[in-house]
Amino acid sequence: MDSHTRHIHVTPLASKSVTDKVSEVASKVNKKVGKGLASAIETGEKATEKTKESLEKAEEAKQTVQETAEQAKHKVNEAGTGAKETTENVKKGL
């Protein structure tokens, strides 16, 4: 070989263009964001369901309290009526 010969260094072309790389990164980011949003939506749905269940239980408890109060009111009225009758009977008997 001649000492004046030039050696040419050839590099292989990049396997992906800049556009391809940007597209790939954007796709990965999109997937991660999508998974995060899906997880947040699922968490929100679970919280909504638990809140709904709690409200239903609260409504049932309210109904039970109202029924119990109504029963107590009737018993107080019955007791009052019985006491009144007893008082009248005692007065008549005297």
JSON list of N, CA, C and O in Angstrom, two decimals, residues 52-92:
[
{"chain": "A", "resi": 52, "resn": "LYS", "atom": "N", "xyz": [-71.44, 4.64, 47.68]},
{"chain": "A", "resi": 52, "resn": "LYS", "atom": "CA", "xyz": [-72.83, 4.23, 47.42]},
{"chain": "A", "resi": 52, "resn": "LYS", "atom": "C", "xyz": [-73.29, 3.21, 48.47]},
{"chain": "A", "resi": 52, "resn": "LYS", "atom": "O", "xyz": [-74.39, 3.33, 49.01]},
{"chain": "A", "resi": 53, "resn": "GLU", "atom": "N", "xyz": [-72.43, 2.24, 48.77]},
{"chain": "A", "resi": 53, "resn": "GLU", "atom": "CA", "xyz": [-72.77, 1.23, 49.78]},
{"chain": "A", "resi": 53, "resn": "GLU", "atom": "C", "xyz": [-72.96, 1.88, 51.15]},
{"chain": "A", "resi": 53, "resn": "GLU", "atom": "O", "xyz": [-73.88, 1.54, 51.88]},
{"chain": "A", "resi": 54, "resn": "SER", "atom": "N", "xyz": [-72.09, 2.83, 51.47]},
{"chain": "A", "resi": 54, "resn": "SER", "atom": "CA", "xyz": [-72.19, 3.52, 52.76]},
{"chain": "A", "resi": 54, "resn": "SER", "atom": "C", "xyz": [-73.49, 4.31, 52.85]},
{"chain": "A", "resi": 54, "resn": "SER", "atom": "O", "xyz": [-74.15, 4.31, 53.90]},
{"chain": "A", "resi": 55, "resn": "LEU", "atom": "N", "xyz": [-73.86, 4.96, 51.77]},
{"chain": "A", "resi": 55, "resn": "LEU", "atom": "CA", "xyz": [-75.11, 5.73, 51.76]},
{"chain": "A", "resi": 55, "resn": "LEU", "atom": "C", "xyz": [-76.32, 4.81, 51.91]},
{"chain": "A", "resi": 55, "resn": "LEU", "atom": "O", "xyz": [-77.28, 5.15, 52.61]},
{"chain": "A", "resi": 56, "resn": "GLU", "atom": "N", "xyz": [-76.26, 3.65, 51.26]},
{"chain": "A", "resi": 56, "resn": "GLU", "atom": "CA", "xyz": [-77.36, 2.68, 51.39]},
{"chain": "A", "resi": 56, "resn": "GLU", "atom": "C", "xyz": [-77.48, 2.19, 52.83]},
{"chain": "A", "resi": 56, "resn": "GLU", "atom": "O", "xyz": [-78.58, 2.10, 53.37]},
{"chain": "A", "resi": 57, "resn": "LYS", "atom": "N", "xyz": [-76.33, 1.91, 53.46]},
{"chain": "A", "resi": 57, "resn": "LYS", "atom": "CA", "xyz": [-76.35, 1.46, 54.85]},
{"chain": "A", "resi": 57, "resn": "LYS", "atom": "C", "xyz": [-76.86, 2.56, 55.77]},
{"chain": "A", "resi": 57, "resn": "LYS", "atom": "O", "xyz": [-77.61, 2.30, 56.71]},
{"chain": "A", "resi": 58, "resn": "ALA", "atom": "N", "xyz": [-76.47, 3.80, 55.50]},
{"chain": "A", "resi": 58, "resn": "ALA", "atom": "CA", "xyz": [-76.93, 4.92, 56.30]},
{"chain": "A", "resi": 58, "resn": "ALA", "atom": "C", "xyz": [-78.44, 5.09, 56.17]},
{"chain": "A", "resi": 58, "resn": "ALA", "atom": "O", "xyz": [-79.13, 5.37, 57.15]},
{"chain": "A", "resi": 59, "resn": "GLU", "atom": "N", "xyz": [-78.95, 4.91, 54.95]},
{"chain": "A", "resi": 59, "resn": "GLU", "atom": "CA", "xyz": [-80.40, 5.02, 54.73]},
{"chain": "A", "resi": 59, "resn": "GLU", "atom": "C", "xyz": [-81.14, 3.92, 55.47]},
{"chain": "A", "resi": 59, "resn": "GLU", "atom": "O", "xyz": [-82.19, 4.15, 56.07]},
{"chain": "A", "resi": 60, "resn": "GLU", "atom": "N", "xyz": [-80.58, 2.70, 55.45]},
{"chain": "A", "resi": 60, "resn": "GLU", "atom": "CA", "xyz": [-81.19, 1.59, 56.18]},
{"chain": "A", "resi": 60, "resn": "GLU", "atom": "C", "xyz": [-81.19, 1.87, 57.68]},
{"chain": "A", "resi": 60, "resn": "GLU", "atom": "O", "xyz": [-82.18, 1.62, 58.37]},
{"chain": "A", "resi": 61, "resn": "ALA", "atom": "N", "xyz": [-80.09, 2.40, 58.19]},
{"chain": "A", "resi": 61, "resn": "ALA", "atom": "CA", "xyz": [-80.00, 2.72, 59.61]},
{"chain": "A", "resi": 61, "resn": "ALA", "atom": "C", "xyz": [-81.01, 3.81, 59.98]},
{"chain": "A", "resi": 61, "resn": "ALA", "atom": "O", "xyz": [-81.66, 3.74, 61.02]},
{"chain": "A", "resi": 62, "resn": "LYS", "atom": "N", "xyz": [-81.15, 4.79, 59.12]},
{"chain": "A", "resi": 62, "resn": "LYS", "atom": "CA", "xyz": [-82.11, 5.87, 59.36]},
{"chain": "A", "resi": 62, "resn": "LYS", "atom": "C", "xyz": [-83.52, 5.31, 59.43]},
{"chain": "A", "resi": 62, "resn": "LYS", "atom": "O", "xyz": [-84.30, 5.68, 60.31]},
{"chain": "A", "resi": 63, "resn": "GLN", "atom": "N", "xyz": [-83.83, 4.41, 58.51]},
{"chain": "A", "resi": 63, "resn": "GLN", "atom": "CA", "xyz": [-85.16, 3.80, 58.48]},
{"chain": "A", "resi": 63, "resn": "GLN", "atom": "C", "xyz": [-85.40, 3.00, 59.76]},
{"chain": "A", "resi": 63, "resn": "GLN", "atom": "O", "xyz": [-86.49, 3.07, 60.35]},
{"chain": "A", "resi": 64, "resn": "THR", "atom": "N", "xyz": [-84.39, 2.26, 60.20]},
{"chain": "A", "resi": 64, "resn": "THR", "atom": "CA", "xyz": [-84.52, 1.47, 61.42]},
{"chain": "A", "resi": 64, "resn": "THR", "atom": "C", "xyz": [-84.75, 2.37, 62.63]},
{"chain": "A", "resi": 64, "resn": "THR", "atom": "O", "xyz": [-85.60, 2.09, 63.48]},
{"chain": "A", "resi": 65, "resn": "VAL", "atom": "N", "xyz": [-84.02, 3.48, 62.70]},
{"chain": "A", "resi": 65, "resn": "VAL", "atom": "CA", "xyz": [-84.20, 4.43, 63.80]},
{"chain": "A", "resi": 65, "resn": "VAL", "atom": "C", "xyz": [-85.61, 5.01, 63.78]},
{"chain": "A", "resi": 65, "resn": "VAL", "atom": "O", "xyz": [-86.26, 5.13, 64.83]},
{"chain": "A", "resi": 66, "resn": "GLN", "atom": "N", "xyz": [-86.09, 5.36, 62.59]},
{"chain": "A", "resi": 66, "resn": "GLN", "atom": "CA", "xyz": [-87.44, 5.92, 62.49]},
{"chain": "A", "resi": 66, "resn": "GLN", "atom": "C", "xyz": [-88.49, 4.90, 62.92]},
{"chain": "A", "resi": 66, "resn": "GLN", "atom": "O", "xyz": [-89.44, 5.24, 63.63]},
{"chain": "A", "resi": 67, "resn": "GLU", "atom": "N", "xyz": [-88.32, 3.66, 62.51]},
{"chain": "A", "resi": 67, "resn": "GLU", "atom": "CA", "xyz": [-89.27, 2.61, 62.90]},
{"chain": "A", "resi": 67, "resn": "GLU", "atom": "C", "xyz": [-89.24, 2.39, 64.41]},
{"chain": "A", "resi": 67, "resn": "GLU", "atom": "O", "xyz": [-90.29, 2.25, 65.04]},
{"chain": "A", "resi": 68, "resn": "THR", "atom": "N", "xyz": [-88.05, 2.36, 64.97]},
{"chain": "A", "resi": 68, "resn": "THR", "atom": "CA", "xyz": [-87.91, 2.17, 66.41]},
{"chain": "A", "resi": 68, "resn": "THR", "atom": "C", "xyz": [-88.54, 3.33, 67.18]},
{"chain": "A", "resi": 68, "resn": "THR", "atom": "O", "xyz": [-89.23, 3.13, 68.18]},
{"chain": "A", "resi": 69, "resn": "ALA", "atom": "N", "xyz": [-88.32, 4.54, 66.70]},
{"chain": "A", "resi": 69, "resn": "ALA", "atom": "CA", "xyz": [-88.91, 5.72, 67.34]},
{"chain": "A", "resi": 69, "resn": "ALA", "atom": "C", "xyz": [-90.43, 5.66, 67.27]},
{"chain": "A", "resi": 69, "resn": "ALA", "atom": "O", "xyz": [-91.12, 6.00, 68.24]},
{"chain": "A", "resi": 70, "resn": "GLU", "atom": "N", "xyz": [-90.94, 5.22, 66.15]},
{"chain": "A", "resi": 70, "resn": "GLU", "atom": "CA", "xyz": [-92.39, 5.11, 65.98]},
{"chain": "A", "resi": 70, "resn": "GLU", "atom": "C", "xyz": [-92.96, 4.06, 66.95]},
{"chain": "A", "resi": 70, "resn": "GLU", "atom": "O", "xyz": [-94.01, 4.28, 67.57]},
{"chain": "A", "resi": 71, "resn": "GLN", "atom": "N", "xyz": [-92.27, 2.95, 67.08]},
{"chain": "A", "resi": 71, "resn": "GLN", "atom": "CA", "xyz": [-92.72, 1.91, 68.01]},
{"chain": "A", "resi": 71, "resn": "GLN", "atom": "C", "xyz": [-92.67, 2.41, 69.45]},
{"chain": "A", "resi": 71, "resn": "GLN", "atom": "O", "xyz": [-93.59, 2.15, 70.24]},
{"chain": "A", "resi": 72, "resn": "ALA", "atom": "N", "xyz": [-91.61, 3.14, 69.77]},
{"chain": "A", "resi": 72, "resn": "ALA", "atom": "CA", "xyz": [-91.49, 3.68, 71.13]},
{"chain": "A", "resi": 72, "resn": "ALA", "atom": "C", "xyz": [-92.62, 4.69, 71.40]},
{"chain": "A", "resi": 72, "resn": "ALA", "atom": "O", "xyz": [-93.19, 4.71, 72.50]},
{"chain": "A", "resi": 73, "resn": "LYS", "atom": "N", "xyz": [-92.94, 5.47, 70.41]},
{"chain": "A", "resi": 73, "resn": "LYS", "atom": "CA", "xyz": [-94.02, 6.46, 70.55]},
{"chain": "A", "resi": 73, "resn": "LYS", "atom": "C", "xyz": [-95.34, 5.75, 70.83]},
{"chain": "A", "resi": 73, "resn": "LYS", "atom": "O", "xyz": [-96.10, 6.17, 71.71]},
{"chain": "A", "resi": 74, "resn": "HIS", "atom": "N", "xyz": [-95.61, 4.67, 70.11]},
{"chain": "A", "resi": 74, "resn": "HIS", "atom": "CA", "xyz": [-96.86, 3.92, 70.33]},
{"chain": "A", "resi": 74, "resn": "HIS", "atom": "C", "xyz": [-96.88, 3.31, 71.73]},
{"chain": "A", "resi": 74, "resn": "HIS", "atom": "O", "xyz": [-97.91, 3.34, 72.40]},
{"chain": "A", "resi": 75, "resn": "LYS", "atom": "N", "xyz": [-95.75, 2.78, 72.18]},
{"chain": "A", "resi": 75, "resn": "LYS", "atom": "CA", "xyz": [-95.69, 2.17, 73.51]},
{"chain": "A", "resi": 75, "resn": "LYS", "atom": "C", "xyz": [-95.90, 3.22, 74.60]},
{"chain": "A", "resi": 75, "resn": "LYS", "atom": "O", "xyz": [-96.57, 2.97, 75.59]},
{"chain": "A", "resi": 76, "resn": "VAL", "atom": "N", "xyz": [-95.32, 4.41, 74.40]},
{"chain": "A", "resi": 76, "resn": "VAL", "atom": "CA", "xyz": [-95.51, 5.50, 75.37]},
{"chain": "A", "resi": 76, "resn": "VAL", "atom": "C", "xyz": [-96.98, 5.89, 75.40]},
{"chain": "A", "resi": 76, "resn": "VAL", "atom": "O", "xyz": [-97.56, 6.10, 76.48]},
{"chain": "A", "resi": 77, "resn": "ASN", "atom": "N", "xyz": [-97.61, 5.98, 74.21]},
{"chain": "A", "resi": 77, "resn": "ASN", "atom": "CA", "xyz": [-99.04, 6.32, 74.16]},
{"chain": "A", "resi": 77, "resn": "ASN", "atom": "C", "xyz": [-99.88, 5.25, 74.85]},
{"chain": "A", "resi": 77, "resn": "ASN", "atom": "O", "xyz": [-100.81, 5.57, 75.58]},
{"chain": "A", "resi": 78, "resn": "GLU", "atom": "N", "xyz": [-99.54, 3.98, 74.62]},
{"chain": "A", "resi": 78, "resn": "GLU", "atom": "CA", "xyz": [-100.26, 2.88, 75.26]},
{"chain": "A", "resi": 78, "resn": "GLU", "atom": "C", "xyz": [-100.09, 2.94, 76.78]},
{"chain": "A", "resi": 78, "resn": "GLU", "atom": "O", "xyz": [-101.05, 2.76, 77.53]},
{"chain": "A", "resi": 79, "resn": "ALA", "atom": "N", "xyz": [-98.86, 3.19, 77.21]},
{"chain": "A", "resi": 79, "resn": "ALA", "atom": "CA", "xyz": [-98.60, 3.27, 78.64]},
{"chain": "A", "resi": 79, "resn": "ALA", "atom": "C", "xyz": [-99.34, 4.46, 79.25]},
{"chain": "A", "resi": 79, "resn": "ALA", "atom": "O", "xyz": [-99.91, 4.36, 80.35]},
{"chain": "A", "resi": 80, "resn": "GLY", "atom": "N", "xyz": [-99.37, 5.56, 78.54]},
{"chain": "A", "resi": 80, "resn": "GLY", "atom": "CA", "xyz": [-100.09, 6.75, 79.01]},
{"chain": "A", "resi": 80, "resn": "GLY", "atom": "C", "xyz": [-101.57, 6.48, 79.12]},
{"chain": "A", "resi": 80, "resn": "GLY", "atom": "O", "xyz": [-102.22, 6.85, 80.10]},
{"chain": "A", "resi": 81, "resn": "THR", "atom": "N", "xyz": [-102.10, 5.80, 78.12]},
{"chain": "A", "resi": 81, "resn": "THR", "atom": "CA", "xyz": [-103.52, 5.46, 78.12]},
{"chain": "A", "resi": 81, "resn": "THR", "atom": "C", "xyz": [-103.82, 4.51, 79.28]},
{"chain": "A", "resi": 81, "resn": "THR", "atom": "O", "xyz": [-104.81, 4.66, 79.99]},
{"chain": "A", "resi": 82, "resn": "GLY", "atom": "N", "xyz": [-102.95, 3.53, 79.47]},
{"chain": "A", "resi": 82, "resn": "GLY", "atom": "CA", "xyz": [-103.14, 2.59, 80.57]},
{"chain": "A", "resi": 82, "resn": "GLY", "atom": "C", "xyz": [-103.07, 3.27, 81.92]},
{"chain": "A", "resi": 82, "resn": "GLY", "atom": "O", "xyz": [-103.87, 2.97, 82.82]},
{"chain": "A", "resi": 83, "resn": "ALA", "atom": "N", "xyz": [-102.14, 4.20, 82.07]},
{"chain": "A", "resi": 83, "resn": "ALA", "atom": "CA", "xyz": [-102.02, 4.93, 83.33]},
{"chain": "A", "resi": 83, "resn": "ALA", "atom": "C", "xyz": [-103.24, 5.79, 83.57]},
{"chain": "A", "resi": 83, "resn": "ALA", "atom": "O", "xyz": [-103.74, 5.89, 84.71]},
{"chain": "A", "resi": 84, "resn": "LYS", "atom": "N", "xyz": [-103.76, 6.38, 82.52]},
{"chain": "A", "resi": 84, "resn": "LYS", "atom": "CA", "xyz": [-104.95, 7.22, 82.64]},
{"chain": "A", "resi": 84, "resn": "LYS", "atom": "C", "xyz": [-106.14, 6.39, 83.07]},
{"chain": "A", "resi": 84, "resn": "LYS", "atom": "O", "xyz": [-106.90, 6.77, 83.96]},
{"chain": "A", "resi": 85, "resn": "GLU", "atom": "N", "xyz": [-106.29, 5.22, 82.44]},
{"chain": "A", "resi": 85, "resn": "GLU", "atom": "CA", "xyz": [-107.41, 4.32, 82.80]},
{"chain": "A", "resi": 85, "resn": "GLU", "atom": "C", "xyz": [-107.28, 3.85, 84.25]},
{"chain": "A", "resi": 85, "resn": "GLU", "atom": "O", "xyz": [-108.27, 3.79, 84.98]},
{"chain": "A", "resi": 86, "resn": "THR", "atom": "N", "xyz": [-106.06, 3.54, 84.66]},
{"chain": "A", "resi": 86, "resn": "THR", "atom": "CA", "xyz": [-105.83, 3.10, 86.04]},
{"chain": "A", "resi": 86, "resn": "THR", "atom": "C", "xyz": [-106.18, 4.21, 87.01]},
{"chain": "A", "resi": 86, "resn": "THR", "atom": "O", "xyz": [-106.84, 3.97, 88.04]},
{"chain": "A", "resi": 87, "resn": "THR", "atom": "N", "xyz": [-105.79, 5.43, 86.69]},
{"chain": "A", "resi": 87, "resn": "THR", "atom": "CA", "xyz": [-106.11, 6.57, 87.55]},
{"chain": "A", "resi": 87, "resn": "THR", "atom": "C", "xyz": [-107.62, 6.75, 87.66]},
{"chain": "A", "resi": 87, "resn": "THR", "atom": "O", "xyz": [-108.15, 6.97, 88.76]},
{"chain": "A", "resi": 88, "resn": "GLU", "atom": "N", "xyz": [-108.31, 6.63, 86.53]},
{"chain": "A", "resi": 88, "resn": "GLU", "atom": "CA", "xyz": [-109.77, 6.79, 86.52]},
{"chain": "A", "resi": 88, "resn": "GLU", "atom": "C", "xyz": [-110.42, 5.67, 87.34]},
{"chain": "A", "resi": 88, "resn": "GLU", "atom": "O", "xyz": [-111.37, 5.89, 88.09]},
{"chain": "A", "resi": 89, "resn": "ASN", "atom": "N", "xyz": [-109.91, 4.45, 87.19]},
{"chain": "A", "resi": 89, "resn": "ASN", "atom": "CA", "xyz": [-110.47, 3.32, 87.94]},
{"chain": "A", "resi": 89, "resn": "ASN", "atom": "C", "xyz": [-110.25, 3.49, 89.45]},
{"chain": "A", "resi": 89, "resn": "ASN", "atom": "O", "xyz": [-111.11, 3.18, 90.26]},
{"chain": "A", "resi": 90, "resn": "VAL", "atom": "N", "xyz": [-109.07, 4.01, 89.80]},
{"chain": "A", "resi": 90, "resn": "VAL", "atom": "CA", "xyz": [-108.79, 4.23, 91.22]},
{"chain": "A", "resi": 90, "resn": "VAL", "atom": "C", "xyz": [-109.73, 5.30, 91.78]},
{"chain": "A", "resi": 90, "resn": "VAL", "atom": "O", "xyz": [-110.28, 5.17, 92.87]},
{"chain": "A", "resi": 91, "resn": "LYS", "atom": "N", "xyz": [-109.97, 6.34, 91.00]},
{"chain": "A", "resi": 91, "resn": "LYS", "atom": "CA", "xyz": [-110.86, 7.43, 91.44]},
{"chain": "A", "resi": 91, "resn": "LYS", "atom": "C", "xyz": [-112.29, 6.90, 91.60]},
{"chain": "A", "resi": 91, "resn": "LYS", "atom": "O", "xyz": [-112.99, 7.27, 92.52]},
{"chain": "A", "resi": 92, "resn": "LYS", "atom": "N", "xyz": [-112.71, 6.06, 90.67]},
{"chain": "A", "resi": 92, "resn": "LYS", "atom": "CA", "xyz": [-114.06, 5.50, 90.73]},
{"chain": "A", "resi": 92, "resn": "LYS", "atom": "C", "xyz": [-114.20, 4.57, 91.93]},
{"chain": "A", "resi": 92, "resn": "LYS", "atom": "O", "xyz": [-115.24, 4.48, 92.56]}
]
